[in-house]
CSV table of C-alpha atoms and ligand atoms in Angstrom, one decimal:
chain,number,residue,atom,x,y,z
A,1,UNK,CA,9.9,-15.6,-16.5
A,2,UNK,CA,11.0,-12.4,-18.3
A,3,UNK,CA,9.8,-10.4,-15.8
A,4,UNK,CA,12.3,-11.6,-12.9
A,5,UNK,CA,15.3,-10.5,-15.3
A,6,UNK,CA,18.1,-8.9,-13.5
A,7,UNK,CA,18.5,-5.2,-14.3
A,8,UNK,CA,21.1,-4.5,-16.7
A,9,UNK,CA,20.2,-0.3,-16.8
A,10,UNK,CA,18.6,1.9,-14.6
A,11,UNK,CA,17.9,5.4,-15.2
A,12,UNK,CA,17.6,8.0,-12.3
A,13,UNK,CA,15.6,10.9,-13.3
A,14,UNK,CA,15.9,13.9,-10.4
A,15,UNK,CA,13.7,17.5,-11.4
A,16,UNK,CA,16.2,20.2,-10.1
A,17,UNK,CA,14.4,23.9,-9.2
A,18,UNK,CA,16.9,26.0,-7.7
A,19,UNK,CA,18.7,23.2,-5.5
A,20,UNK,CA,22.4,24.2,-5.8
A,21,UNK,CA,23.1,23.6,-2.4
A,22,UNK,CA,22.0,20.4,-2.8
A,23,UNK,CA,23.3,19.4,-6.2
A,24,UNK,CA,26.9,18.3,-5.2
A,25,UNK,CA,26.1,16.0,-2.5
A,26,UNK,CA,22.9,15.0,-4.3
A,27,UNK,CA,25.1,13.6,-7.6
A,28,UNK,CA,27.9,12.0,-5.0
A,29,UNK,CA,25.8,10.4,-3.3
A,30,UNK,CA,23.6,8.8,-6.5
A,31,UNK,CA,27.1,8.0,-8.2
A,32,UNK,CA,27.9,6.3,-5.2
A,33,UNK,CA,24.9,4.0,-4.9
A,34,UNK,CA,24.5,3.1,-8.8
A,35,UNK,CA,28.2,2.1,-8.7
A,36,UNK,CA,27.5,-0.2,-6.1
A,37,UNK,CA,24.3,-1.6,-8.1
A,38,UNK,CA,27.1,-3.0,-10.7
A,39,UNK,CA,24.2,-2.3,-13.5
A,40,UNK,CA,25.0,0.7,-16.4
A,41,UNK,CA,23.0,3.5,-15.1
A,42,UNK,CA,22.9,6.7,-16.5
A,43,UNK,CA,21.8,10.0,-13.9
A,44,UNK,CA,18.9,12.3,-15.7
A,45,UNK,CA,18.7,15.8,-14.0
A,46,UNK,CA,16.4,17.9,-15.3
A,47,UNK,CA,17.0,21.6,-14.5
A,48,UNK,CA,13.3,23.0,-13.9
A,49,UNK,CA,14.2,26.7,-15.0
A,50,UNK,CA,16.0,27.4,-12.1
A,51,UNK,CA,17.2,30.8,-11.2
A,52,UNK,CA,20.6,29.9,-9.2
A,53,UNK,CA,23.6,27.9,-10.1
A,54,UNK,CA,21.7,24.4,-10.2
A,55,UNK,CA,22.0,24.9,-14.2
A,56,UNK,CA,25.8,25.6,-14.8
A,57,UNK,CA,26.3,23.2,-12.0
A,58,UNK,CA,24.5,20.5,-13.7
A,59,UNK,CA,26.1,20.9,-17.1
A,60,UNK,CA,29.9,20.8,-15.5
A,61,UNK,CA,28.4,17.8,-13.7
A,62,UNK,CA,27.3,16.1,-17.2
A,63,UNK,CA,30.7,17.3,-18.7
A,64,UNK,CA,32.9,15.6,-16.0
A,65,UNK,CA,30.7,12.2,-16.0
A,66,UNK,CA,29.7,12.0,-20.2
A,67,UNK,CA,28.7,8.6,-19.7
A,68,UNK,CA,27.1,8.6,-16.5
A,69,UNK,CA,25.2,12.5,-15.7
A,70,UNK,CA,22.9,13.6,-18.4
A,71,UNK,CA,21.6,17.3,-18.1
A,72,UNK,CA,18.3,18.3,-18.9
A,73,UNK,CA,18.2,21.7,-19.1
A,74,UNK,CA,14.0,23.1,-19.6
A,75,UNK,CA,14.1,26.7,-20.7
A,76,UNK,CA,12.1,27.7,-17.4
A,77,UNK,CA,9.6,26.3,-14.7
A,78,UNK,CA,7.3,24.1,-15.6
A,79,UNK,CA,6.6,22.4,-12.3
A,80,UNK,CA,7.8,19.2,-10.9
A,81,UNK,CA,5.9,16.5,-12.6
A,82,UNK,CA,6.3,18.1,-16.2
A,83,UNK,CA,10.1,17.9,-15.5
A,84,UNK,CA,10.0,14.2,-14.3
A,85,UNK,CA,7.7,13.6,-17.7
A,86,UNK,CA,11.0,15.3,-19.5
A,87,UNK,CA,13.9,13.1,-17.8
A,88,UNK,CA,11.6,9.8,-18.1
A,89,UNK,CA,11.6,11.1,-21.8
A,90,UNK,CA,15.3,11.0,-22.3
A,91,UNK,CA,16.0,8.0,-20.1
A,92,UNK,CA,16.8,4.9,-21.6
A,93,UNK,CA,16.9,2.3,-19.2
A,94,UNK,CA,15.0,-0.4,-18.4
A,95,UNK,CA,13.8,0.6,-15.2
A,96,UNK,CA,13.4,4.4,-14.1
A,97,UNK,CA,13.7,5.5,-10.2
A,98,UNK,CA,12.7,9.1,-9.6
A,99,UNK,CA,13.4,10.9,-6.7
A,100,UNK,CA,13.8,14.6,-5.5
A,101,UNK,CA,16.4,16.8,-5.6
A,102,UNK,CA,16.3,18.1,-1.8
A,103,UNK,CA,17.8,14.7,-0.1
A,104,UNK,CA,14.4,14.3,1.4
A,105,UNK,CA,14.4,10.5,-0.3
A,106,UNK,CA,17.7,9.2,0.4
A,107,UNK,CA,19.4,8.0,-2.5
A,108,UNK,CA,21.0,4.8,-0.7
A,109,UNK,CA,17.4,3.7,-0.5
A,110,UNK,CA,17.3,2.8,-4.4
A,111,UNK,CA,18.7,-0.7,-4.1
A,112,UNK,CA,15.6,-1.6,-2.0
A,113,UNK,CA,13.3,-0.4,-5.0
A,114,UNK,CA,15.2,-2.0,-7.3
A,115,UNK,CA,15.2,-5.4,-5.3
A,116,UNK,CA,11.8,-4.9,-5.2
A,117,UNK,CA,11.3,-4.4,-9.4
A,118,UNK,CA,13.3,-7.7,-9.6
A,119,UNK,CA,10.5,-9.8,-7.8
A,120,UNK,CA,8.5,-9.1,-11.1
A,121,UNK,CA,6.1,-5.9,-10.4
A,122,UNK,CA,5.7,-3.0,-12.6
A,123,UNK,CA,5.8,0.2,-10.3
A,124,UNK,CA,7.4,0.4,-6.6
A,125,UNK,CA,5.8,3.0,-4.6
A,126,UNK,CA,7.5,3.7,-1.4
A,127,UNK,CA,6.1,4.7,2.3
A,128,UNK,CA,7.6,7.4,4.5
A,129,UNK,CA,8.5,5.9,7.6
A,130,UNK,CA,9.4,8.8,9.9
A,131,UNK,CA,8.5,11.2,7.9
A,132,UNK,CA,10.0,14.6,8.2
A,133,UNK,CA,7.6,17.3,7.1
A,134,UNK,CA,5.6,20.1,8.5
A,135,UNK,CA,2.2,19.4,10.1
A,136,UNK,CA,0.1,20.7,7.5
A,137,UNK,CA,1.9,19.1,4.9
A,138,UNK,CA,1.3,15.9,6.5
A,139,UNK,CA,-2.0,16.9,7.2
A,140,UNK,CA,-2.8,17.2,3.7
A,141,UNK,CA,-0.8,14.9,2.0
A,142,UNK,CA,-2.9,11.7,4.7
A,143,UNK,CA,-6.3,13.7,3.3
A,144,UNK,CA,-5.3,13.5,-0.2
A,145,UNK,CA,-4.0,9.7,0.1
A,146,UNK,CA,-7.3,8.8,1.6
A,147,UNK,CA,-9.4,10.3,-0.9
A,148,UNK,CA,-7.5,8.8,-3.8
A,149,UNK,CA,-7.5,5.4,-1.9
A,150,UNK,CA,-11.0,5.6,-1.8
A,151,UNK,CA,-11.6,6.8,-5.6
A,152,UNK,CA,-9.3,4.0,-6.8
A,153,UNK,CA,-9.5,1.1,-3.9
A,154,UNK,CA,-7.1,0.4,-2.2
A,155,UNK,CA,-3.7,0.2,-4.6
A,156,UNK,CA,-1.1,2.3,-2.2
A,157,UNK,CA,-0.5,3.7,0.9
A,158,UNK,CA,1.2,7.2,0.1
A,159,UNK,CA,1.4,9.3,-3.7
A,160,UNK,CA,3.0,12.1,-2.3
A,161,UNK,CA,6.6,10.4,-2.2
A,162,UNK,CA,8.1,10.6,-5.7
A,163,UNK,CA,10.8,8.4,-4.6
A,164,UNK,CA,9.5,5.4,-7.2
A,165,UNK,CA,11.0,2.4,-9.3
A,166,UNK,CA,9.0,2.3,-13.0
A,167,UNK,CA,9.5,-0.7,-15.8
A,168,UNK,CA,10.2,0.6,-19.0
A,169,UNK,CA,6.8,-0.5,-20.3
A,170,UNK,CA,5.2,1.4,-17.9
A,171,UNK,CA,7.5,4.9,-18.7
A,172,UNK,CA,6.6,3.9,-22.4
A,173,UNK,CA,2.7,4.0,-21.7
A,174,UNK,CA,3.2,7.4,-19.8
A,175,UNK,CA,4.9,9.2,-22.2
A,176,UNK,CA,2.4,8.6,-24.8
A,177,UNK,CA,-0.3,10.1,-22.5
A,178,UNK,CA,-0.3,13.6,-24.2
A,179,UNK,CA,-2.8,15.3,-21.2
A,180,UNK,CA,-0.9,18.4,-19.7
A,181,UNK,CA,-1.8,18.1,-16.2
A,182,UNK,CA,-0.5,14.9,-15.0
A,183,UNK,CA,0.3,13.4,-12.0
A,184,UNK,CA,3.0,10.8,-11.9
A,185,UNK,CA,2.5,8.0,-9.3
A,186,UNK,CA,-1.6,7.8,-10.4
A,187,UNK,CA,-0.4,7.7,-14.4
A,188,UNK,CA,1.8,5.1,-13.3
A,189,UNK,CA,-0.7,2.8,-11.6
A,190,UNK,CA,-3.4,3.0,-14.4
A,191,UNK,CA,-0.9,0.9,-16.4
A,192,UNK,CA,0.6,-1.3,-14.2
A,193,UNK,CA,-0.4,-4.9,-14.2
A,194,UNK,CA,1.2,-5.2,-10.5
A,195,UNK,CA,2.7,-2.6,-8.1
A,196,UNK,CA,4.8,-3.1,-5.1
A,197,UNK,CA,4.9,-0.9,-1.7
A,198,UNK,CA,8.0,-0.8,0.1
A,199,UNK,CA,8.9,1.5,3.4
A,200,UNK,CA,11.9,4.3,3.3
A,201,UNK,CA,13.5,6.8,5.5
A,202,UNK,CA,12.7,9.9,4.9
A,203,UNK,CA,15.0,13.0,5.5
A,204,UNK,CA,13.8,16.9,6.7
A,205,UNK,CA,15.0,19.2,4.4
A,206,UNK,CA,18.4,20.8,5.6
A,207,UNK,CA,19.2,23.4,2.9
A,208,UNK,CA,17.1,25.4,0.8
A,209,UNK,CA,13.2,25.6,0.6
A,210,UNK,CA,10.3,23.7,-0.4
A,211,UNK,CA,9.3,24.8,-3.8
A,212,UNK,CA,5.8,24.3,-3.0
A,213,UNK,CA,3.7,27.4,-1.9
A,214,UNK,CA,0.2,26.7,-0.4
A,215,UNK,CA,-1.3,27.7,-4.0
A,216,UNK,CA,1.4,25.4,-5.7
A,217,UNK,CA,-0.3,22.7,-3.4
A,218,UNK,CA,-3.5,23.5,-4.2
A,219,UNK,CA,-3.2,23.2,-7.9
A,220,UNK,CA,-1.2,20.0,-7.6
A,221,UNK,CA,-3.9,18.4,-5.6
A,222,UNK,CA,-6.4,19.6,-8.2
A,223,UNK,CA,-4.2,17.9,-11.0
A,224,UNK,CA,-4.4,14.9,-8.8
A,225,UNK,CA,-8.4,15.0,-8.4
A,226,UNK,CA,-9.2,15.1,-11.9
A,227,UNK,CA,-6.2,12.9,-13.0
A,228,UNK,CA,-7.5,9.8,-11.2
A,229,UNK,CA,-11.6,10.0,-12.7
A,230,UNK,CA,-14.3,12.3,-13.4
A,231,UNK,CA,-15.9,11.3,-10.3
A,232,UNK,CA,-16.0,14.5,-8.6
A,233,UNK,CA,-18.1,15.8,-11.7
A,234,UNK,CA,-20.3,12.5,-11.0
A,235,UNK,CA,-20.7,13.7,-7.6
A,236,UNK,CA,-23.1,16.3,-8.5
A,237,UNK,CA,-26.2,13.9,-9.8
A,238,UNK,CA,-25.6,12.4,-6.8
A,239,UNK,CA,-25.9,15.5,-4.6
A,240,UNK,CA,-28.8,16.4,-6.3
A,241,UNK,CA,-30.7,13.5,-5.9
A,242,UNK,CA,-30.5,13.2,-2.1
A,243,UNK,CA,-31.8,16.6,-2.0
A,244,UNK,CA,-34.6,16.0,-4.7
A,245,UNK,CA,-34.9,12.4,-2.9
A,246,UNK,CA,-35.6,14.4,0.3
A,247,UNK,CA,-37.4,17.0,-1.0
A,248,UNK,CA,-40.4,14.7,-2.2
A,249,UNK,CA,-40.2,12.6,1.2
A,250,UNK,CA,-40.6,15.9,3.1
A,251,UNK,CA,-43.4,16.9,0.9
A,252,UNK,CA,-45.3,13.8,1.5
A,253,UNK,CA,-44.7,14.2,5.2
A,254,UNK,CA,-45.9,18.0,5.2
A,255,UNK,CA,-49.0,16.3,3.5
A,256,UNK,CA,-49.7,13.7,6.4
A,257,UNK,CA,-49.0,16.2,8.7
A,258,UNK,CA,-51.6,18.6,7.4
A,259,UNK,CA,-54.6,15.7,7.1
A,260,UNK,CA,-53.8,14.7,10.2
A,261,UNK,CA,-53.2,17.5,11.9
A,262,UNK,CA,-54.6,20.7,10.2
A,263,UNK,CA,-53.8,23.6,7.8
A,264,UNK,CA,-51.8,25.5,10.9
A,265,UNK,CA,-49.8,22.7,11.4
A,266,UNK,CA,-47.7,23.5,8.3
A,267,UNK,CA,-47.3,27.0,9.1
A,268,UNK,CA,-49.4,28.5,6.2
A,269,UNK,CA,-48.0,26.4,3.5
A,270,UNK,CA,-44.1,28.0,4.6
A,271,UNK,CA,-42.9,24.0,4.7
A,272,UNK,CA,-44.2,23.3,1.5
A,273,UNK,CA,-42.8,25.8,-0.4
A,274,UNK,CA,-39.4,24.4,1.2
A,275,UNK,CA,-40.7,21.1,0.4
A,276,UNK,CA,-41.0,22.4,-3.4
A,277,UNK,CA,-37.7,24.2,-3.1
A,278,UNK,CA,-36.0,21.4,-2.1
A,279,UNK,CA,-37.1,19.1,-5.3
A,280,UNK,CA,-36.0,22.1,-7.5
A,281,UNK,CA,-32.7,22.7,-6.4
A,282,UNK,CA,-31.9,18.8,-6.1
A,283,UNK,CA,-33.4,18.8,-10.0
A,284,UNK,CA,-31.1,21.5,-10.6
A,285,UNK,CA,-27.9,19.6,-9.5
A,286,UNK,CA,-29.0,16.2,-11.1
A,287,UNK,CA,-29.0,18.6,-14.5
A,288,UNK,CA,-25.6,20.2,-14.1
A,289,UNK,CA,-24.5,16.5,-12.9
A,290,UNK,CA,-25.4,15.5,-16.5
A,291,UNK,CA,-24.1,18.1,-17.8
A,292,UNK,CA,-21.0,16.9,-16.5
A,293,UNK,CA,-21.3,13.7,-17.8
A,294,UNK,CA,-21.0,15.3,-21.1
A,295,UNK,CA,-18.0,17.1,-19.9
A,296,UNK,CA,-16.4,14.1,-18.1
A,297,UNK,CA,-16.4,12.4,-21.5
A,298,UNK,CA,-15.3,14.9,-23.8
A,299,UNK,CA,-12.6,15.1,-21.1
A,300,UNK,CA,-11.5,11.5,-21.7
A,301,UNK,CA,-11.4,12.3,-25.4
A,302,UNK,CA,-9.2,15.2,-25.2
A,303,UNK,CA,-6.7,14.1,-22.6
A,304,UNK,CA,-6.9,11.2,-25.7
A,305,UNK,CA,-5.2,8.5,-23.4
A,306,UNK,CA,-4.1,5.0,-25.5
A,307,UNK,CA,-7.0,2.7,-24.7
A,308,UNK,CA,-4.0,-0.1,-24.3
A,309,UNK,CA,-0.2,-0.5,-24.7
A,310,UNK,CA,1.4,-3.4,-25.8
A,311,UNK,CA,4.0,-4.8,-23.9
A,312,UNK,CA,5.1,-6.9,-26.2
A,313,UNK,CA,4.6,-8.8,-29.6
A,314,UNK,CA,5.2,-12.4,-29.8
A,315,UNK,CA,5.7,-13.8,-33.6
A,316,UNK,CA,7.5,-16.7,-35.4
A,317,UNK,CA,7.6,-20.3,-35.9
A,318,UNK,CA,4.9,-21.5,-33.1
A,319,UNK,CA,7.1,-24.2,-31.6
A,320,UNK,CA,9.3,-21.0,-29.9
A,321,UNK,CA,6.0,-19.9,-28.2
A,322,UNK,CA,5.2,-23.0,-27.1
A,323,UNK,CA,6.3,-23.4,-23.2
A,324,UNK,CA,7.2,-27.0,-22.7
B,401,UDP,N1,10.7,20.9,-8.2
B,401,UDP,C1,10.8,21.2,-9.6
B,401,UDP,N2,10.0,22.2,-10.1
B,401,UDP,C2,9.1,22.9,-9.3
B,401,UDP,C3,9.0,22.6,-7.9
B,401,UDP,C4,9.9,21.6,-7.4
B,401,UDP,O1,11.5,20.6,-10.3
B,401,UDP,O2,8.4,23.8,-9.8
B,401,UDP,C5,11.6,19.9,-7.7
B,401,UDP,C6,12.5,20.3,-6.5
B,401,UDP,O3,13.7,20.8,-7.0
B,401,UDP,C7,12.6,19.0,-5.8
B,401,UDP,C8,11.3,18.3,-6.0
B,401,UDP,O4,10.7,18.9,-7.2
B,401,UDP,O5,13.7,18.2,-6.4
B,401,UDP,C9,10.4,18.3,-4.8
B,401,UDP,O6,10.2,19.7,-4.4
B,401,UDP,P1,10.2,20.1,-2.9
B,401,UDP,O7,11.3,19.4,-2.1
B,401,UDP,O8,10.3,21.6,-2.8
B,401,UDP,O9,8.8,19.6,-2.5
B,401,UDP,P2,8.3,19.1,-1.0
B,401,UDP,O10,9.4,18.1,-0.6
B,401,UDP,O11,8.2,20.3,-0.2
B,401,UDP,O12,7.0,18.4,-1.4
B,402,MG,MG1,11.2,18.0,-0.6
């Protein structure tokens, strides 16, 4: 089977935002491991627009390994998953691993990814046993995972960790996904025929800081939401017809209420008003919810996704298709 191939290159594609403490051991390390891989790799660091030394420390690094560091150099910040989308453009092997720049995803971890690839899936996703984060990053990164398990069914455990193994099919497909806001790890999985899930260490970070403020976070996890479907837009015909839904059972109870009962029962017609309200508003929601409909589909249309990818074309004299 094609698929079970052994890898003959692997790119590595690492966004760098102000990492130069990190850079040197960063690229010794990754030398180290693709060396032992015994497969031509090639290193892709894309330098995010950063403001240190990480950019004239990546191009001496590209000019003392030609064959082996390529620099990417972006003309300023464009955040962390627009840079990845730039090295995975440049990267020419047949399977991609990205991974951060920090050291929080240990770079001696690849060969498990890549072992992993060989047993014939698409994407590897990794978990992050130990991991080594603050409380509310964990906090928000388990909330986000749930939700997106939830929105998609069940496909992986954990899309925060960008330490991941993709085919080149798969990088193919993804770069011709013109849509601005993307998010990696769920582009991945909406074109991969199978994905694999593997555990890895993961480190705290010991020099620098996070690049992420809280309203860096926010808008990632927004990119995230409305990446994956337009199912929060959904959301609101739903809304509105539970409260519509129980706005016309409460009316209908008020109306017992006040045979049975009375006309003071009701409070001088104070419930029924709310009773009214209540079928309003829900009819209120259920019309922006189509609305958004509308606006869920001219969405699809704009972010102007390929409807399929070919993987491959098989043509010539039928007897070489034919598997004896
Ligand atoms: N990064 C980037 N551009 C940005 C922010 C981050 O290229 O605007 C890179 C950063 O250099 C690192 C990776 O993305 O290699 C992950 O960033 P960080 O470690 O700060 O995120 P965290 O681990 O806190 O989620
Ligand atoms: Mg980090």
């Amino acid at each position: 089977m094609k698929s079970m191939e052994k890898i003959k290159d692997l790119s590595l594609v690492i966004p760098v935002f102000n990492e130069e403490e990190n850079l040197e051991e960063l690229i010794s390390r990754c030398l180290g491991v693709c060396r032992k891989t015994g497969c031509s790799f090639e290193i892709i660091l894309v330098d995010d627009g950063s403001g240190d030394n990480s950019t004239a420390m990546i191009s001496r690094a590209a000019s003392e390994n030609p064959d082996q560091v390529v620099g990417v150099l972006l003309n300023r910040n464009y955040g962390q998953h627009a840079a990845v989308v730039a090295g995975l453009a440049e990267s020419c092997g047949d399977v991609v691993v990205t991974l951060d720049a920090d050291l929080q995803n240990p770079p001696e971890e690849i060969p498990k990814l890549l072992a992993e690839i060989e047993k014939g899936v698409d994407v590897v996703g990794t978990i992050r046993t130990n991991r080594r984060d603050s409380f509310f990053r964990k906090f928000s990164s388990g909330l986000v995972n749930s939700m997106v398990r939830r929105a998609t069914g069940v496909m992986m455990h954990d899309y925060g960790c960008m330490l991941r193994a993709y085919r080149r099919p798969i990088v193919e497909a993804m770069l011709q996904c013109p849509e601005r806001s993307t998010f990696i790890p769920i582009l991945a999985n909406s074109f991969a025929r199978s994905t694999g899930e593997i555990p890895v260490m993961h480190e705290a970070r010991t020099r620098g800081d996070s690049k992420y403020s809280f309203f860096k976070l926010v808008s990632l996890q927004f990119d995230l939401l409305t990446s994956m479907s337009t199912f929060p837009l959904r959301l609101l015909s739903f809304v509105g017809t539970i409260i519509a839904m129980s706005g016309i059972a409460f009316g209908v109870f008020l109306l017992a209420m006040r045979v049975f009962m009375g006309a003071d029962w009701a409070a001088q017609g104070v419930f029924t008003l709310f009773a009214v309200l209540f079928v309003f508003v829900g009819a209120q929601f259920i019309g922006l919810g189509l609305l958004g409909e509308y606006i869920g589909r001219i969405y699809q249309d704009v972010r102007a996704r390929p409807r399929y990818f070919i993987q491959e074309i098989v043509k010539g004299p039928a007897e070489q298709n034919i598997q004896h």
